[in-house]
Amino acid sequence: MSEIVFLVEDDLDGGYNARALGESIFTQADDLTTLRKMIRDAVQCHYLDEQSRPKLIRLHIVRDEVFAL
């Protein structure tokens, strides 16, 4: 596998949730900098064999924005 994609969403309580598409990997953090570190760590833990580990991590950041007229 050359790449893994994470769907990143705002958490209702603040911070961010990240979920890998097609894999059972989930993590969360208070800010994007920490989230990137947590994702990297989660991917390394999920793929113990370095040969099977994805070389790239792609973040798809989704935000809902609501405002009144």
CSV table of N, CA, C and O in Angstrom, one decimal:
chain,number,residue,atom,x,y,z
A,1,MET,N,0.8,-1.2,0.0
A,1,MET,CA,0.0,0.0,0.0
A,1,MET,C,0.9,1.2,0.0
A,1,MET,O,1.8,1.4,0.8
A,2,SER,N,0.6,2.1,-0.9
A,2,SER,CA,1.5,3.3,-1.0
A,2,SER,C,0.9,4.5,-0.3
A,2,SER,O,1.6,5.4,0.1
A,3,GLU,N,-0.4,4.5,0.0
A,3,GLU,CA,-1.0,5.7,0.6
A,3,GLU,C,-2.2,5.3,1.4
A,3,GLU,O,-2.9,4.3,1.1
A,4,ILE,N,-2.5,6.0,2.5
A,4,ILE,CA,-3.7,5.8,3.3
A,4,ILE,C,-4.3,7.2,3.5
A,4,ILE,O,-3.7,8.2,3.6
A,5,VAL,N,-5.7,7.2,3.5
A,5,VAL,CA,-6.4,8.4,3.5
A,5,VAL,C,-7.2,8.4,4.9
A,5,VAL,O,-7.9,7.4,5.2
A,6,PHE,N,-7.1,9.6,5.5
A,6,PHE,CA,-7.9,9.8,6.8
A,6,PHE,C,-8.9,10.9,6.5
A,6,PHE,O,-8.6,11.9,6.0
A,7,LEU,N,-10.1,10.6,7.0
A,7,LEU,CA,-11.2,11.6,7.0
A,7,LEU,C,-11.1,12.3,8.4
A,7,LEU,O,-11.2,11.7,9.4
A,8,VAL,N,-10.9,13.6,8.3
A,8,VAL,CA,-10.7,14.4,9.5
A,8,VAL,C,-11.9,15.4,9.7
A,8,VAL,O,-12.2,16.1,8.8
A,9,GLU,N,-12.5,15.3,10.9
A,9,GLU,CA,-13.7,16.1,11.1
A,9,GLU,C,-13.6,16.8,12.5
A,9,GLU,O,-12.9,16.3,13.4
A,10,ASP,N,-14.2,17.9,12.6
A,10,ASP,CA,-14.3,18.6,13.9
A,10,ASP,C,-15.0,17.7,14.9
A,10,ASP,O,-16.1,17.1,14.6
A,11,ASP,N,-14.5,17.7,16.1
A,11,ASP,CA,-15.2,17.0,17.2
A,11,ASP,C,-16.2,17.9,17.8
A,11,ASP,O,-15.9,19.1,17.9
A,12,LEU,N,-17.4,17.4,18.2
A,12,LEU,CA,-18.4,18.3,18.8
A,12,LEU,C,-17.9,18.9,20.1
A,12,LEU,O,-18.4,20.0,20.5
A,13,ASP,N,-17.0,18.3,20.8
A,13,ASP,CA,-16.5,18.8,22.1
A,13,ASP,C,-15.2,19.6,21.9
A,13,ASP,O,-14.6,20.0,22.9
A,14,GLY,N,-14.8,19.9,20.7
A,14,GLY,CA,-13.6,20.6,20.4
A,14,GLY,C,-12.5,19.6,19.9
A,14,GLY,O,-12.6,18.4,20.2
A,15,GLY,N,-11.6,20.1,19.1
A,15,GLY,CA,-10.5,19.2,18.6
A,15,GLY,C,-11.0,18.6,17.3
A,15,GLY,O,-11.9,19.0,16.6
A,16,TYR,N,-10.3,17.4,17.0
A,16,TYR,CA,-10.5,16.8,15.7
A,16,TYR,C,-10.5,15.3,15.9
A,16,TYR,O,-9.9,14.7,16.8
A,17,ASN,N,-11.3,14.6,15.1
A,17,ASN,CA,-11.3,13.1,15.0
A,17,ASN,C,-10.8,12.8,13.6
A,17,ASN,O,-11.1,13.4,12.6
A,18,ALA,N,-10.0,11.7,13.5
A,18,ALA,CA,-9.5,11.2,12.2
A,18,ALA,C,-9.8,9.7,12.1
A,18,ALA,O,-9.5,8.9,13.1
A,19,ARG,N,-10.4,9.3,11.0
A,19,ARG,CA,-10.7,7.9,10.7
A,19,ARG,C,-10.1,7.5,9.4
A,19,ARG,O,-10.4,8.2,8.4
A,20,ALA,N,-9.4,6.4,9.4
A,20,ALA,CA,-8.8,5.9,8.1
A,20,ALA,C,-9.9,5.3,7.3
A,20,ALA,O,-10.8,4.6,7.8
A,21,LEU,N,-9.9,5.6,6.0
A,21,LEU,CA,-10.8,5.0,5.0
A,21,LEU,C,-10.3,3.6,4.6
A,21,LEU,O,-9.2,3.4,4.2
A,22,GLY,N,-11.2,2.6,4.9
A,22,GLY,CA,-10.8,1.2,4.5
A,22,GLY,C,-10.0,0.5,5.5
A,22,GLY,O,-9.6,-0.7,5.3
A,23,GLU,N,-9.7,1.1,6.6
A,23,GLU,CA,-8.9,0.4,7.7
A,23,GLU,C,-9.5,0.8,9.1
A,23,GLU,O,-10.2,1.8,9.2
A,24,SER,N,-9.2,0.0,10.1
A,24,SER,CA,-9.8,0.2,11.4
A,24,SER,C,-8.8,1.0,12.2
A,24,SER,O,-8.2,0.5,13.2
A,25,ILE,N,-8.6,2.3,11.8
A,25,ILE,CA,-7.7,3.2,12.5
A,25,ILE,C,-8.5,4.4,12.8
A,25,ILE,O,-9.1,5.1,12.0
A,26,PHE,N,-8.5,4.8,14.1
A,26,PHE,CA,-9.1,6.0,14.6
A,26,PHE,C,-8.3,6.7,15.6
A,26,PHE,O,-7.7,6.0,16.5
A,27,THR,N,-8.2,8.0,15.6
A,27,THR,CA,-7.5,8.8,16.6
A,27,THR,C,-8.1,10.2,16.7
A,27,THR,O,-8.9,10.6,15.9
A,28,GLN,N,-7.8,10.9,17.8
A,28,GLN,CA,-8.3,12.2,17.9
A,28,GLN,C,-7.2,13.1,18.7
A,28,GLN,O,-6.3,12.5,19.3
A,29,ALA,N,-7.4,14.4,18.6
A,29,ALA,CA,-6.5,15.3,19.2
A,29,ALA,C,-7.1,16.7,19.3
A,29,ALA,O,-8.1,17.0,18.6
A,30,ASP,N,-6.5,17.6,20.1
A,30,ASP,CA,-7.0,18.9,20.3
A,30,ASP,C,-6.7,19.9,19.2
A,30,ASP,O,-7.4,20.8,19.0
A,31,ASP,N,-5.6,19.6,18.5
A,31,ASP,CA,-5.2,20.5,17.4
A,31,ASP,C,-4.6,19.7,16.2
A,31,ASP,O,-4.3,18.5,16.4
A,32,LEU,N,-4.5,20.3,15.1
A,32,LEU,CA,-4.1,19.6,13.9
A,32,LEU,C,-2.6,19.2,14.0
A,32,LEU,O,-2.3,18.1,13.4
A,33,THR,N,-1.8,19.9,14.6
A,33,THR,CA,-0.4,19.5,14.7
A,33,THR,C,-0.3,18.2,15.5
A,33,THR,O,0.4,17.3,15.1
A,34,THR,N,-1.0,18.2,16.7
A,34,THR,CA,-1.0,17.0,17.5
A,34,THR,C,-1.7,15.8,16.8
A,34,THR,O,-1.2,14.7,16.9
A,35,LEU,N,-2.7,16.1,16.0
A,35,LEU,CA,-3.4,15.1,15.3
A,35,LEU,C,-2.5,14.4,14.3
A,35,LEU,O,-2.5,13.2,14.1
A,36,ARG,N,-1.7,15.2,13.6
A,36,ARG,CA,-0.8,14.6,12.6
A,36,ARG,C,0.2,13.6,13.3
A,36,ARG,O,0.5,12.5,12.8
A,37,LYS,N,0.7,14.0,14.5
A,37,LYS,CA,1.5,13.1,15.3
A,37,LYS,C,0.8,11.8,15.7
A,37,LYS,O,1.3,10.7,15.6
A,38,MET,N,-0.5,12.0,16.1
A,38,MET,CA,-1.3,10.8,16.6
A,38,MET,C,-1.6,9.9,15.4
A,38,MET,O,-1.6,8.7,15.6
A,39,ILE,N,-1.9,10.5,14.2
A,39,ILE,CA,-2.1,9.6,13.1
A,39,ILE,C,-0.9,8.9,12.7
A,39,ILE,O,-0.9,7.6,12.4
A,40,ARG,N,0.3,9.5,12.6
A,40,ARG,CA,1.5,8.8,12.3
A,40,ARG,C,1.8,7.7,13.3
A,40,ARG,O,2.1,6.6,12.8
A,41,ASP,N,1.6,7.9,14.6
A,41,ASP,CA,1.7,6.9,15.6
A,41,ASP,C,0.7,5.7,15.4
A,41,ASP,O,1.1,4.5,15.4
A,42,ALA,N,-0.5,6.0,15.1
A,42,ALA,CA,-1.5,5.0,14.9
A,42,ALA,C,-1.2,4.2,13.7
A,42,ALA,O,-1.4,2.9,13.7
A,43,VAL,N,-0.8,4.8,12.6
A,43,VAL,CA,-0.4,4.0,11.4
A,43,VAL,C,0.8,3.1,11.7
A,43,VAL,O,0.8,1.9,11.3
A,44,GLN,N,1.8,3.5,12.4
A,44,GLN,CA,2.9,2.7,12.7
A,44,GLN,C,2.5,1.5,13.6
A,44,GLN,O,3.0,0.4,13.4
A,45,CYS,N,1.5,1.8,14.5
A,45,CYS,CA,1.1,0.7,15.4
A,45,CYS,C,0.2,-0.3,14.6
A,45,CYS,O,0.2,-1.5,14.9
A,46,HIS,N,-0.6,0.2,13.7
A,46,HIS,CA,-1.5,-0.7,12.9
A,46,HIS,C,-0.7,-1.6,11.9
A,46,HIS,O,-1.0,-2.7,11.7
A,47,TYR,N,0.4,-1.0,11.3
A,47,TYR,CA,1.2,-1.7,10.3
A,47,TYR,C,2.5,-2.0,11.0
A,47,TYR,O,3.5,-1.2,10.9
A,48,LEU,N,2.6,-3.1,11.7
A,48,LEU,CA,3.9,-3.4,12.4
A,48,LEU,C,5.0,-3.7,11.5
A,48,LEU,O,6.2,-3.3,11.7
A,49,ASP,N,4.7,-4.3,10.3
A,49,ASP,CA,5.7,-4.6,9.3
A,49,ASP,C,5.9,-3.3,8.5
A,49,ASP,O,5.0,-2.9,7.8
A,50,GLU,N,7.1,-2.8,8.5
A,50,GLU,CA,7.5,-1.6,7.8
A,50,GLU,C,7.3,-1.7,6.3
A,50,GLU,O,6.9,-0.7,5.6
A,51,GLN,N,7.4,-2.9,5.7
A,51,GLN,CA,7.3,-3.1,4.3
A,51,GLN,C,5.8,-2.9,3.8
A,51,GLN,O,5.6,-2.5,2.7
A,52,SER,N,4.9,-3.3,4.7
A,52,SER,CA,3.4,-3.1,4.4
A,52,SER,C,2.9,-1.8,4.7
A,52,SER,O,1.7,-1.5,4.3
A,53,ARG,N,3.6,-1.0,5.4
A,53,ARG,CA,3.2,0.3,5.9
A,53,ARG,C,3.1,1.3,4.7
A,53,ARG,O,3.9,1.4,3.9
A,54,PRO,N,2.0,2.1,4.7
A,54,PRO,CA,1.8,3.1,3.6
A,54,PRO,C,3.0,4.1,3.7
A,54,PRO,O,3.4,4.5,4.8
A,55,LYS,N,3.4,4.6,2.6
A,55,LYS,CA,4.5,5.6,2.5
A,55,LYS,C,3.9,7.0,2.7
A,55,LYS,O,4.7,7.9,3.1
A,56,LEU,N,2.7,7.2,2.3
A,56,LEU,CA,2.1,8.6,2.4
A,56,LEU,C,0.8,8.5,3.2
A,56,LEU,O,0.0,7.5,3.1
A,57,ILE,N,0.5,9.6,3.9
A,57,ILE,CA,-0.7,9.7,4.7
A,57,ILE,C,-1.4,11.0,4.1
A,57,ILE,O,-0.8,12.1,4.1
A,58,ARG,N,-2.6,10.8,3.6
A,58,ARG,CA,-3.4,11.9,3.1
A,58,ARG,C,-4.5,12.3,4.1
A,58,ARG,O,-5.2,11.4,4.5
A,59,LEU,N,-4.7,13.5,4.4
A,59,LEU,CA,-5.8,14.0,5.3
A,59,LEU,C,-6.8,14.7,4.4
A,59,LEU,O,-6.5,15.6,3.7
A,60,HIS,N,-8.0,14.2,4.5
A,60,HIS,CA,-9.2,14.9,3.9
A,60,HIS,C,-10.0,15.6,5.0
A,60,HIS,O,-10.6,14.9,5.8
A,61,ILE,N,-9.8,16.9,5.1
A,61,ILE,CA,-10.4,17.6,6.2
A,61,ILE,C,-11.7,18.2,5.8
A,61,ILE,O,-11.8,18.9,4.8
A,62,VAL,N,-12.8,17.8,6.5
A,62,VAL,CA,-14.1,18.2,6.3
A,62,VAL,C,-14.6,19.1,7.4
A,62,VAL,O,-14.5,18.8,8.6
A,63,ARG,N,-15.2,20.2,7.0
A,63,ARG,CA,-15.8,21.1,8.0
A,63,ARG,C,-17.2,21.5,7.6
A,63,ARG,O,-17.5,21.8,6.5
A,64,ASP,N,-18.0,21.5,8.6
A,64,ASP,CA,-19.4,22.0,8.5
A,64,ASP,C,-19.4,23.4,9.0
A,64,ASP,O,-18.9,23.6,10.2
A,65,GLU,N,-19.9,24.3,8.3
A,65,GLU,CA,-20.0,25.7,8.8
A,65,GLU,C,-21.4,26.2,8.6
A,65,GLU,O,-22.0,26.0,7.6
A,66,VAL,N,-22.0,26.6,9.7
A,66,VAL,CA,-23.4,27.1,9.7
A,66,VAL,C,-23.4,28.6,10.2
A,66,VAL,O,-22.7,28.9,11.1
A,67,PHE,N,-24.1,29.4,9.4
A,67,PHE,CA,-24.3,30.8,9.9
A,67,PHE,C,-25.6,31.2,9.5
A,67,PHE,O,-26.3,30.7,8.6
A,68,ALA,N,-26.1,32.3,10.2
A,68,ALA,CA,-27.4,32.8,10.0
A,68,ALA,C,-27.4,34.0,8.9
A,68,ALA,O,-26.4,34.6,8.7
A,69,LEU,N,-28.5,34.2,8.3
A,69,LEU,CA,-28.7,35.3,7.4
A,69,LEU,C,-28.7,36.6,8.0
A,69,LEU,O,-29.0,36.9,9.1
